Short mmCIF file of C-alpha atoms and ligand atoms in Angstrom, two decimals:
data_model
loop_
_atom_site.label_atom_id
_atom_site.label_comp_id
_atom_site.label_asym_id
_atom_site.label_seq_id
_atom_site.Cartn_x
_atom_site.Cartn_y
_atom_site.Cartn_z
CA MET X 1303 -110.76 2.20 109.11
CA LYS X 1304 -112.39 4.39 111.82
CA ARG X 1305 -113.72 7.71 110.47
CA VAL X 1306 -114.21 10.87 112.37
CA ALA X 1307 -116.30 14.05 111.51
CA ALA X 1308 -114.16 16.79 112.91
CA VAL X 1309 -115.98 20.06 113.30
CA HIS X 1310 -113.20 22.65 114.03
CA ASP X 1311 -111.54 25.79 112.57
CA LEU X 1312 -108.47 25.93 110.39
CA CYS X 1313 -105.73 28.27 111.71
CA GLY X 1314 -103.16 28.85 108.92
CA PHE X 1315 -100.25 29.53 111.17
CA GLY X 1316 -99.82 28.16 114.77
CA LYS X 1317 -100.59 24.64 115.65
CA ALA X 1318 -104.19 24.44 116.85
CA SER X 1319 -107.42 22.96 115.77
CA LEU X 1320 -107.39 21.09 112.34
CA ASN X 1321 -103.63 21.60 112.05
CA THR X 1322 -103.20 19.36 115.01
CA ILE X 1323 -106.23 17.16 114.70
CA VAL X 1324 -105.53 15.98 111.12
CA PRO X 1325 -102.07 14.90 111.69
CA ILE X 1326 -102.69 13.17 115.04
CA LEU X 1327 -105.76 11.23 113.90
CA SER X 1328 -104.20 10.45 110.50
CA SER X 1329 -101.01 8.97 111.89
CA MET X 1330 -103.05 6.81 114.24
CA ALA X 1331 -104.74 5.50 111.14
CA ILE X 1332 -108.08 7.20 111.64
CA GLN X 1333 -109.74 9.11 108.73
CA VAL X 1334 -110.62 12.71 109.35
CA CYS X 1335 -113.52 14.31 107.60
CA ALA X 1336 -113.39 18.08 108.25
CA VAL X 1337 -116.34 20.32 108.74
CA PRO X 1338 -114.45 23.74 108.92
CA THR X 1339 -116.13 26.20 111.19
CA ALA X 1340 -113.90 29.17 110.35
CA VAL X 1341 -110.65 29.95 108.65
CA LEU X 1342 -108.14 32.22 110.41
CA SER X 1343 -104.78 33.41 109.47
CA THR X 1344 -103.50 32.32 112.87
CA HIS X 1345 -105.12 31.20 116.28
CA THR X 1346 -106.08 33.98 118.72
CA GLY X 1347 -103.36 33.14 121.23
CA GLY X 1348 -101.06 36.06 121.16
CA TYR X 1349 -101.30 37.32 117.48
CA LYS X 1350 -103.00 40.56 116.38
CA ASP X 1351 -104.72 41.76 113.22
CA ILE X 1352 -105.93 38.23 112.52
CA ALA X 1353 -107.88 37.58 109.38
CA VAL X 1354 -110.91 35.67 109.96
CA ARG X 1355 -113.62 34.16 107.82
CA ASP X 1356 -116.64 32.59 109.55
CA LEU X 1357 -118.10 29.62 107.71
CA THR X 1358 -121.56 29.31 109.31
CA GLU X 1359 -123.52 29.80 106.23
CA TYR X 1360 -121.22 27.66 104.27
CA MET X 1361 -121.32 24.79 106.84
CA GLU X 1362 -124.98 23.86 106.04
CA GLU X 1363 -124.08 23.27 102.36
CA HIS X 1364 -121.25 21.18 103.41
CA ILE X 1365 -123.28 19.07 105.63
CA ASN X 1366 -126.16 18.75 103.05
CA HIS X 1367 -123.86 17.25 100.62
CA TRP X 1368 -122.53 14.70 103.11
CA LYS X 1369 -126.27 13.73 103.89
CA LYS X 1370 -126.73 13.04 100.07
CA LEU X 1371 -123.59 10.95 100.14
CA ASN X 1372 -125.07 8.86 102.99
CA LEU X 1373 -121.74 8.98 104.96
CA SER X 1374 -121.39 7.60 108.54
CA PHE X 1375 -118.88 8.29 111.13
CA ASP X 1376 -117.47 6.42 114.19
CA CYS X 1377 -117.16 9.70 116.04
CA ILE X 1378 -118.40 13.37 115.80
CA TYR X 1379 -115.84 15.47 117.36
CA SER X 1380 -116.34 19.28 117.68
CA GLY X 1381 -114.05 22.11 119.02
CA TYR X 1382 -113.74 25.80 118.38
CA LEU X 1383 -116.84 27.37 116.87
CA GLY X 1384 -116.93 30.36 114.56
CA SER X 1385 -120.39 31.57 115.86
CA PRO X 1386 -122.93 30.71 118.32
CA LYS X 1387 -125.38 29.59 115.60
CA GLN X 1388 -122.92 26.88 114.94
CA ALA X 1389 -123.86 24.95 118.08
CA LYS X 1390 -127.39 24.59 116.51
CA ILE X 1391 -125.94 23.22 113.28
CA ILE X 1392 -123.79 20.73 115.21
CA LYS X 1393 -126.77 19.56 117.33
CA GLU X 1394 -128.53 19.00 114.11
CA PHE X 1395 -125.57 17.20 112.66
CA ILE X 1396 -125.53 14.93 115.85
CA GLU X 1397 -129.31 14.24 115.41
CA TYR X 1398 -128.65 13.13 111.87
CA PHE X 1399 -125.38 11.27 112.09
CA LYS X 1400 -125.72 9.82 115.72
CA THR X 1401 -126.14 5.86 115.88
CA LYS X 1402 -126.20 3.63 118.74
CA ASP X 1403 -122.43 2.85 118.26
CA ASN X 1404 -120.68 6.07 117.45
CA ILE X 1405 -119.44 8.55 120.03
CA VAL X 1406 -119.88 12.31 120.27
CA LEU X 1407 -116.86 14.16 121.70
CA ILE X 1408 -117.46 17.84 122.45
CA ASP X 1409 -114.25 19.87 123.34
CA PRO X 1410 -115.84 23.23 124.42
CA VAL X 1411 -113.02 25.35 123.19
CA MET X 1412 -113.58 28.74 124.76
CA GLY X 1413 -110.78 29.89 126.91
CA ASP X 1414 -107.95 29.22 129.32
CA ASP X 1415 -106.26 30.58 132.53
CA GLY X 1416 -109.58 32.23 133.67
CA GLU X 1417 -110.05 34.16 130.46
CA LEU X 1418 -112.23 33.66 127.41
CA TYR X 1419 -110.56 33.78 124.03
CA SER X 1420 -111.05 37.18 122.35
CA SER X 1421 -113.59 35.83 119.94
CA ILE X 1422 -115.86 34.19 122.40
CA THR X 1423 -119.01 35.83 123.72
CA ASN X 1424 -121.31 35.17 126.55
CA GLU X 1425 -123.90 33.84 123.93
CA MET X 1426 -121.36 31.36 122.85
CA VAL X 1427 -120.87 30.11 126.53
CA LEU X 1428 -124.52 29.48 126.72
CA GLU X 1429 -124.73 27.69 123.35
CA MET X 1430 -121.79 25.61 124.22
CA LYS X 1431 -123.39 24.53 127.45
CA ASP X 1432 -126.29 23.35 125.62
CA LEU X 1433 -124.10 21.60 123.01
CA VAL X 1434 -122.23 19.87 125.74
CA SER X 1435 -125.60 18.25 126.78
CA HIS X 1436 -125.52 16.26 123.65
CA ALA X 1437 -122.04 14.90 124.09
CA ASP X 1438 -120.91 11.29 125.32
CA ILE X 1439 -117.61 12.72 126.28
CA VAL X 1440 -116.53 16.33 127.16
CA THR X 1441 -113.02 17.69 127.57
CA PRO X 1442 -113.10 21.14 129.08
CA ASN X 1443 -110.18 22.77 130.85
CA VAL X 1444 -111.09 24.33 134.29
CA THR X 1445 -111.77 27.68 132.72
CA GLU X 1446 -114.26 26.22 130.26
CA ALA X 1447 -115.81 23.99 132.85
CA LEU X 1448 -116.45 26.76 135.32
CA MET X 1449 -117.86 29.01 132.49
CA ILE X 1450 -120.13 26.31 131.30
CA LEU X 1451 -121.43 25.82 134.95
CA GLY X 1452 -121.73 29.57 135.49
CA LYS X 1453 -119.31 29.39 138.42
CA GLU X 1454 -116.54 31.91 139.22
CA TYR X 1455 -112.94 31.04 138.10
CA LYS X 1456 -110.94 29.29 140.69
CA GLU X 1457 -107.31 28.82 140.13
CA LYS X 1458 -106.82 26.20 142.97
CA GLU X 1459 -109.30 24.17 144.95
CA ASP X 1460 -109.22 20.85 146.69
CA LEU X 1461 -109.90 17.57 144.82
CA LEU X 1462 -113.29 17.23 146.38
CA TYR X 1463 -114.38 20.57 144.82
CA TRP X 1464 -113.14 19.46 141.47
CA LYS X 1465 -114.81 15.99 141.84
CA GLU X 1466 -118.00 17.90 142.35
CA ILE X 1467 -117.32 19.88 139.11
CA LEU X 1468 -116.98 16.57 137.07
CA ILE X 1469 -120.34 15.45 138.55
CA ASN X 1470 -122.00 18.72 137.78
CA LEU X 1471 -120.77 18.41 134.07
CA ALA X 1472 -121.94 14.85 133.82
CA GLU X 1473 -125.41 15.93 135.15
CA LEU X 1474 -125.60 18.05 132.00
CA GLY X 1475 -125.62 14.86 130.04
CA PRO X 1476 -122.15 13.49 128.96
CA LYS X 1477 -121.37 9.98 130.37
CA LYS X 1478 -117.60 10.79 130.50
CA VAL X 1479 -115.99 13.94 131.60
CA VAL X 1480 -112.26 14.85 131.45
CA LEU X 1481 -111.12 18.04 133.26
CA THR X 1482 -107.73 19.35 132.30
CA SER X 1483 -105.40 22.01 133.79
CA VAL X 1484 -106.52 21.29 137.50
CA LYS X 1485 -104.50 22.72 140.34
CA VAL X 1486 -104.93 21.62 143.85
CA PHE X 1487 -104.17 23.32 147.25
CA GLY X 1488 -100.85 22.31 148.67
CA ASN X 1489 -99.62 20.76 145.43
CA GLU X 1490 -97.32 22.24 142.71
CA ASN X 1491 -98.32 19.61 140.12
CA VAL X 1492 -101.10 19.81 137.51
CA PHE X 1493 -103.89 17.24 137.43
CA THR X 1494 -106.12 15.87 134.62
CA LEU X 1495 -109.25 14.42 136.25
CA ALA X 1496 -111.68 12.08 134.59
CA TYR X 1497 -115.16 10.60 135.59
CA ASP X 1498 -116.80 7.73 134.10
CA LYS X 1499 -120.54 8.05 135.16
CA ASP X 1500 -121.58 4.48 134.04
CA LEU X 1501 -118.83 2.80 136.09
CA ASN X 1502 -119.06 5.60 138.78
CA LYS X 1503 -115.34 5.90 138.75
CA PHE X 1504 -113.09 8.86 139.10
CA TYR X 1505 -109.41 8.91 137.83
CA LYS X 1506 -106.52 11.42 138.27
CA VAL X 1507 -103.34 11.91 136.38
CA GLU X 1508 -100.71 13.88 137.96
CA THR X 1509 -98.00 15.46 136.00
CA GLN X 1510 -95.21 18.04 137.02
CA HIS X 1511 -96.39 21.56 136.19
CA ILE X 1512 -94.25 23.13 133.37
CA ASN X 1513 -95.00 26.81 133.36
CA ILE X 1514 -95.35 27.30 129.62
CA SER X 1515 -98.81 27.47 127.84
CA PHE X 1516 -98.62 26.44 124.22
CA PRO X 1517 -101.66 27.46 122.21
CA GLY X 1518 -103.37 24.42 120.76
CA THR X 1519 -102.49 22.03 123.73
CA GLY X 1520 -106.19 21.26 124.36
CA ASP X 1521 -106.80 20.14 120.77
CA THR X 1522 -103.69 18.02 120.87
CA PHE X 1523 -104.76 16.35 124.12
CA ALA X 1524 -108.41 15.74 123.05
CA SER X 1525 -107.10 14.28 119.61
CA ILE X 1526 -104.64 11.88 121.16
CA MET X 1527 -107.17 10.73 123.92
CA LEU X 1528 -109.81 10.19 121.23
CA SER X 1529 -107.32 8.13 118.97
CA TYR X 1530 -106.73 5.76 121.66
CA ILE X 1531 -110.52 5.43 122.58
CA LEU X 1532 -111.18 4.72 118.83
CA LYS X 1533 -108.31 2.12 118.83
CA GLY X 1534 -110.18 0.34 121.75
CA GLU X 1535 -108.22 1.47 124.68
CA SER X 1536 -109.98 1.90 127.97
CA PHE X 1537 -111.13 5.38 128.80
CA ASP X 1538 -108.71 5.97 131.80
CA LYS X 1539 -105.76 4.57 129.77
CA SER X 1540 -106.64 6.81 126.82
CA VAL X 1541 -106.56 9.77 129.26
CA SER X 1542 -103.31 8.82 130.80
CA ARG X 1543 -101.60 8.19 127.48
CA ALA X 1544 -102.80 11.63 126.19
CA CYS X 1545 -101.50 13.26 129.43
CA SER X 1546 -98.16 11.44 129.18
CA PHE X 1547 -97.67 12.46 125.54
CA ILE X 1548 -98.63 16.04 126.21
CA TYR X 1549 -96.24 16.17 129.01
CA LYS X 1550 -93.48 15.05 126.62
CA LEU X 1551 -94.43 17.54 124.03
CA ILE X 1552 -94.45 20.43 126.56
CA GLU X 1553 -91.01 19.18 127.91
CA GLU X 1554 -89.58 18.89 124.37
CA GLY X 1555 -91.26 22.24 123.41
CA LYS X 1556 -89.04 24.11 125.96
CA HIS X 1557 -86.00 23.13 123.94
CA HIS X 1558 -87.23 23.03 120.41
CA VAL X 1559 -89.67 25.94 119.95
CA GLU X 1560 -88.49 29.48 120.02
CA ASP X 1561 -91.77 31.30 119.89
CA ILE X 1562 -94.42 29.46 121.93
CA ARG X 1563 -97.19 30.93 119.84
CA GLU X 1564 -96.16 28.47 117.12
CA GLY X 1565 -97.43 25.63 119.33
CA LEU X 1566 -96.12 22.25 120.41
CA PRO X 1567 -93.33 20.41 118.29
CA LEU X 1568 -95.84 17.91 117.27
CA GLU X 1569 -94.31 16.79 113.97
CA MET X 1570 -90.92 15.99 115.63
CA PHE X 1571 -92.57 13.36 117.91
CA LEU X 1572 -95.58 11.87 116.00
CA LYS X 1573 -93.53 8.68 115.35
CA GLU X 1574 -93.18 8.17 119.19
CA LEU X 1575 -96.91 8.54 119.38
CA ILE X 1576 -97.77 5.84 116.88
CA LEU X 1577 -95.07 3.49 118.37
CA ASP X 1578 -96.36 4.11 121.94
CA ASP X 1579 -92.69 5.02 122.50
CA TYR X 1580 -92.93 7.40 125.44
CA TYR X 1581 -93.00 7.25 129.21
CA LEU X 1582 -96.47 6.37 130.48
CA ILE X 1583 -97.75 8.18 133.49
CA ASP X 1584 -100.47 6.02 134.94
CA SER X 1585 -103.79 7.18 136.02
CA LYS X 1586 -104.89 6.44 139.76
CA GLU X 1587 -108.38 6.15 141.02
CA LEU X 1588 -109.61 9.38 142.79
O1 LIG R 3041 -106.61 25.59 120.37
C1 LIG R 3041 -107.90 26.14 120.52
C2 LIG R 3041 -108.10 27.22 119.45
C3 LIG R 3041 -108.71 26.94 118.20
N1 LIG R 3041 -109.09 27.83 117.44
C4 LIG R 3041 -108.81 29.20 117.53
C5 LIG R 3041 -108.06 29.51 118.67
C6 LIG R 3041 -107.85 28.59 119.68
C7 LIG R 3041 -107.06 28.91 120.74
O2 LIG R 3041 -106.37 30.01 121.11
O3 LIG R 3041 -107.81 30.73 118.84
C8 LIG R 3041 -109.01 30.13 116.52
#
């Protein structure tokens, strides 16, 4: 069984972070070993008076125990961080647990729609940029990508501009880059773009834009993509499968979720994910 070290927070209510990562990877027969970065009563997407416990100090003890146990992982997968110092802890984790065969996926969870999440500081953006340079694969949305590159937020651009952004991100270190929530001039759809530096290939997956933003969608996307990669699916197919399933979840979410803050209706459709029983939108070369 493949094993993933998942360095993410736990939000008690509202499907995001470990509440989506654990069910997705587990149902795809991948073992999740959590390194919790913070515990929150809810995610920060629309709730007030959130209770938060940052686990920066605790994380080192947690990881030290794992070192004594001589554990090994097929993937190191990080997301939302509780403090900028956690980026350094994760870099050390990567240095210790990285092998020539395992993969490092960094999802630089920081914001969406041109805004940083309320808990994310400028220091965090700089630390995240540094952390991204240690990744094999990164999965920012447009907001996160432009923040990392120190560029001003653009809601729409042409595909050549976004291609350049993929290249700029790969220049930081990662061999594979996935850019989500991409909008293009003269087109009402939404694109997910991917770049495989080793193959020098660019891919795009185009889906109809549904104007609802469920918190936790990025975590769900990255976890589905990672599940397929670990199952041996090709990079571009893994991206297109994740896009297809996310599209299905958003579409179903319109009918099944009363309060969008609760997140995507993941539990209702996990079975379809496991059985590959959903409409596949193919990727095209860009
Ligand atoms: O889904 C990303 C995420 C993770 N963790 C926390 C968040 C969010 C997005 O809002 O607030 C705490």
